[in-house]
Coordinates of C-alpha atoms in Angstrom, one line a residue:
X18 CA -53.8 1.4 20.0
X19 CA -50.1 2.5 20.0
X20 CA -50.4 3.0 23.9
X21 CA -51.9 2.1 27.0
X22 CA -53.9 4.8 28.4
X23 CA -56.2 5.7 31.6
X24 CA -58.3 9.5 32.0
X25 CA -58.3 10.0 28.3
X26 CA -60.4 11.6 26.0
X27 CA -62.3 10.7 22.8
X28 CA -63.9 12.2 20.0
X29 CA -65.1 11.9 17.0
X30 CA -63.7 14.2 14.4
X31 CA -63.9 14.5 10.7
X32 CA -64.7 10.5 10.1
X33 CA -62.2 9.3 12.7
X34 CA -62.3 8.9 16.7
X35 CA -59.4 10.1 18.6
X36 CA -58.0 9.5 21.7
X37 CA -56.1 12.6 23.2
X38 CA -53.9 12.3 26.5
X39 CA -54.4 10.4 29.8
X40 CA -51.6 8.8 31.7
X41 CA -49.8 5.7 31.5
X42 CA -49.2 2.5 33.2
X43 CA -46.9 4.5 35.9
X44 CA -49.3 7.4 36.0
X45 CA -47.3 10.1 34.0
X46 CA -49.3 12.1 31.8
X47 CA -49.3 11.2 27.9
X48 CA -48.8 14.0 25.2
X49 CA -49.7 12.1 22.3
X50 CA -53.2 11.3 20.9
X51 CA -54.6 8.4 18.7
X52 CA -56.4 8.4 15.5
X53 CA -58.5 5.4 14.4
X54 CA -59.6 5.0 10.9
X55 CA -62.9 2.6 10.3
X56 CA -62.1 1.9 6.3
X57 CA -58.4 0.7 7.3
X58 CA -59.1 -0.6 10.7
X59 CA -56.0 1.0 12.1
X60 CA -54.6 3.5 14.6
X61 CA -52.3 6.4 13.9
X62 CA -50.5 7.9 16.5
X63 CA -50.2 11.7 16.7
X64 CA -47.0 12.3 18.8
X65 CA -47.4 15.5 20.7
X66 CA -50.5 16.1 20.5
X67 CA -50.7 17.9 23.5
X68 CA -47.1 18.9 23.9
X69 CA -47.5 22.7 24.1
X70 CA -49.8 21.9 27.6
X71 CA -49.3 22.2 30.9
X72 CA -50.0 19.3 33.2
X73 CA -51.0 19.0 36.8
X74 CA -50.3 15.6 38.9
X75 CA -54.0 15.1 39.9
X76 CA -55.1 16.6 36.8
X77 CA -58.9 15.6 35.0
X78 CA -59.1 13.9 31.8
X79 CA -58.4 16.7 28.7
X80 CA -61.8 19.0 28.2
X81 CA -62.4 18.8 24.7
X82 CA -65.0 19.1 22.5
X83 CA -66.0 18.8 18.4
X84 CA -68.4 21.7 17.0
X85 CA -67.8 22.9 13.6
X86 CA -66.1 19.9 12.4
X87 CA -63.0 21.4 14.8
X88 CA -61.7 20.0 18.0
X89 CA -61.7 22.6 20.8
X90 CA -59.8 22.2 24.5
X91 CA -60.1 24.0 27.7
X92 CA -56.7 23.8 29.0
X93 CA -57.2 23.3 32.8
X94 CA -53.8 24.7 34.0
X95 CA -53.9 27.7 32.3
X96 CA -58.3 28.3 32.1
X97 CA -57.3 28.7 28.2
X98 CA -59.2 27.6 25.0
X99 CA -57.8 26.4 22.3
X100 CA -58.5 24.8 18.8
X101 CA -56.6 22.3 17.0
X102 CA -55.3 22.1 13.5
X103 CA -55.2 18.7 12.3
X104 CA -52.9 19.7 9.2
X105 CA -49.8 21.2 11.5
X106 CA -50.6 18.9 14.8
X107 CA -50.9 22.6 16.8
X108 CA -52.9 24.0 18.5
X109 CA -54.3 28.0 18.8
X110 CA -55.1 30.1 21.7
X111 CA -58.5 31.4 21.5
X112 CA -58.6 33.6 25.4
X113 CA -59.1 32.6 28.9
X114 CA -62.6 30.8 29.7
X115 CA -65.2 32.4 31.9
X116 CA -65.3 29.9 34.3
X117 CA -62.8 28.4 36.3
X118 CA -61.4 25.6 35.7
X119 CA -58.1 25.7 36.9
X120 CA -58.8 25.9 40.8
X121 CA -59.9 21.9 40.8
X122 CA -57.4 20.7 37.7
X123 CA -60.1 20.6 35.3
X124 CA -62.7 18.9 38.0
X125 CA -65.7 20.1 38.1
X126 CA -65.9 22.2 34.7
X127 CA -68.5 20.8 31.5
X128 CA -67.1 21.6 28.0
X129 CA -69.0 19.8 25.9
X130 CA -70.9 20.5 22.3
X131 CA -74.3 21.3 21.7
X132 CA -74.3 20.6 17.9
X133 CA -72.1 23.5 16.2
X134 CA -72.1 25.4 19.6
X135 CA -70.0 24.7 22.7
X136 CA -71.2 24.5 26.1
X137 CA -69.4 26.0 29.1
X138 CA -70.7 25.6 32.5
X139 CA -68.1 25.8 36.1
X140 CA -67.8 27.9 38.8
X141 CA -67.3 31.7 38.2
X142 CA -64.8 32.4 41.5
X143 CA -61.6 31.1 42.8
X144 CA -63.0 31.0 46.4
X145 CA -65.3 28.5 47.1
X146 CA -66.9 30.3 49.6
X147 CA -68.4 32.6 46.6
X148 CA -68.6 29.5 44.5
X149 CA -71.7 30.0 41.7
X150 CA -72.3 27.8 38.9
X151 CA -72.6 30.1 35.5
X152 CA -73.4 28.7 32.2
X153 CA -72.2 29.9 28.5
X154 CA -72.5 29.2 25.2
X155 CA -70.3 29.8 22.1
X156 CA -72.8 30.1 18.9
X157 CA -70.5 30.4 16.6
X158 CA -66.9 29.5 17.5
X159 CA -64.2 29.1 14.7
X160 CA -60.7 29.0 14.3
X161 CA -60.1 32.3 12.4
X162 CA -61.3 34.4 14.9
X163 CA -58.3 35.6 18.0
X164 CA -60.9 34.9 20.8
X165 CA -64.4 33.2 21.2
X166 CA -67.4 35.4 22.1
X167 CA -69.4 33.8 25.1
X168 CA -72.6 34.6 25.9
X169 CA -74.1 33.6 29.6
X170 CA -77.2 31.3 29.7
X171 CA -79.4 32.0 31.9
X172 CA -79.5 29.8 34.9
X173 CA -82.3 31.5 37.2
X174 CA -84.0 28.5 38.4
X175 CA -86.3 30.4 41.7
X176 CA -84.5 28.6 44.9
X177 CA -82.9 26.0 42.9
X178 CA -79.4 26.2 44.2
X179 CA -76.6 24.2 42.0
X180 CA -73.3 23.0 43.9
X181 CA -70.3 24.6 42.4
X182 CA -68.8 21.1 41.3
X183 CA -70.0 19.5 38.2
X184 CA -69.8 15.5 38.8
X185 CA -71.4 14.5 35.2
X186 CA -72.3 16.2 32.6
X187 CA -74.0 14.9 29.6
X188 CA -75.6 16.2 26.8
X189 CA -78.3 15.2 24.6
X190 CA -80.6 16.8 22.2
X191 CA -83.1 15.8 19.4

């Protein structure tokens, strides 16, 4: 790789992994992101990459995530989503989440894919003391559209009661 990185991100996306953001050897925040190609064993850096973003000193790793063949980000700052266009090295607003993600610097959110869907799951209030834990899903998110359509899973589990800080999140399915 082009540079030395910590709390990045990776992804694979159409045939290539990337690398997007994380901080540096003296803990400022990178911009750029990383493309590595299998068939040339290389790495291409994308300068940039996350330019148009908004950092925060104790900020999480970038919440991304690939459905669609497209790379989506929650931008923790602002609680916006965006997707990415690999041609122009931009990215597009696509609305404010429904959770918050903002309140802990992107700590304690999940955006992660569930095939060509994406999975959204954080707390739904700024104050913890009315912290709960809500749970969407975008069926069919795109680029062309001006803002993604969530719907709410539902996350009635009897006396089950869920923190409102996601530690791990993983997602598997066969």
């Amino acid at each position: 790789m082009h540079k030395r990185r910590k709390f990045s991100s990776g992804c694979f996306l159409r045939g290539k992994f990337y690398v997007i953001g994380g901080r540096n050897e003296y803990n400022e925040h990178l911009t750029c992101g990383e493309r590595y190609d299998e068939e040339t064993n290389s790495w291409t850096l994308i300068p940039d990459m996350l330019g148009s973003m908004t950092f925060m000193p104790s900020q999480s790793p970038p919440l991304i995530a690939v459905a669609n063949n497209n790379l989506y980000s929650l931008e923790a700052y602002s609680n916006e989503l965006r997707v990415y266009d690999v041609n122009a090295n931009s990215w597009k607003k696509l609305g404010v989440a429904p959770v918050i993600s903002n309140v802990g610097f992107g700590w304690g959110v999940a955006f992660k894919s569930i095939g060509n869907r994406l999975l959204l799951i954080g707390n739904s209030s700024p104050h913890s003391s009315c912290a709960t834990m809500r749970a969407f899903t975008c069926r069919r998110p795109s680029p062309d559209v001006e803002e993604l359509v969530w719907e709410e899973l539902n996350t009635n589990y009897g006396n089950v009661q869920f923190d409102h800080f996601i530690r791990n999140c993983c997602v598997m399915f066969a």
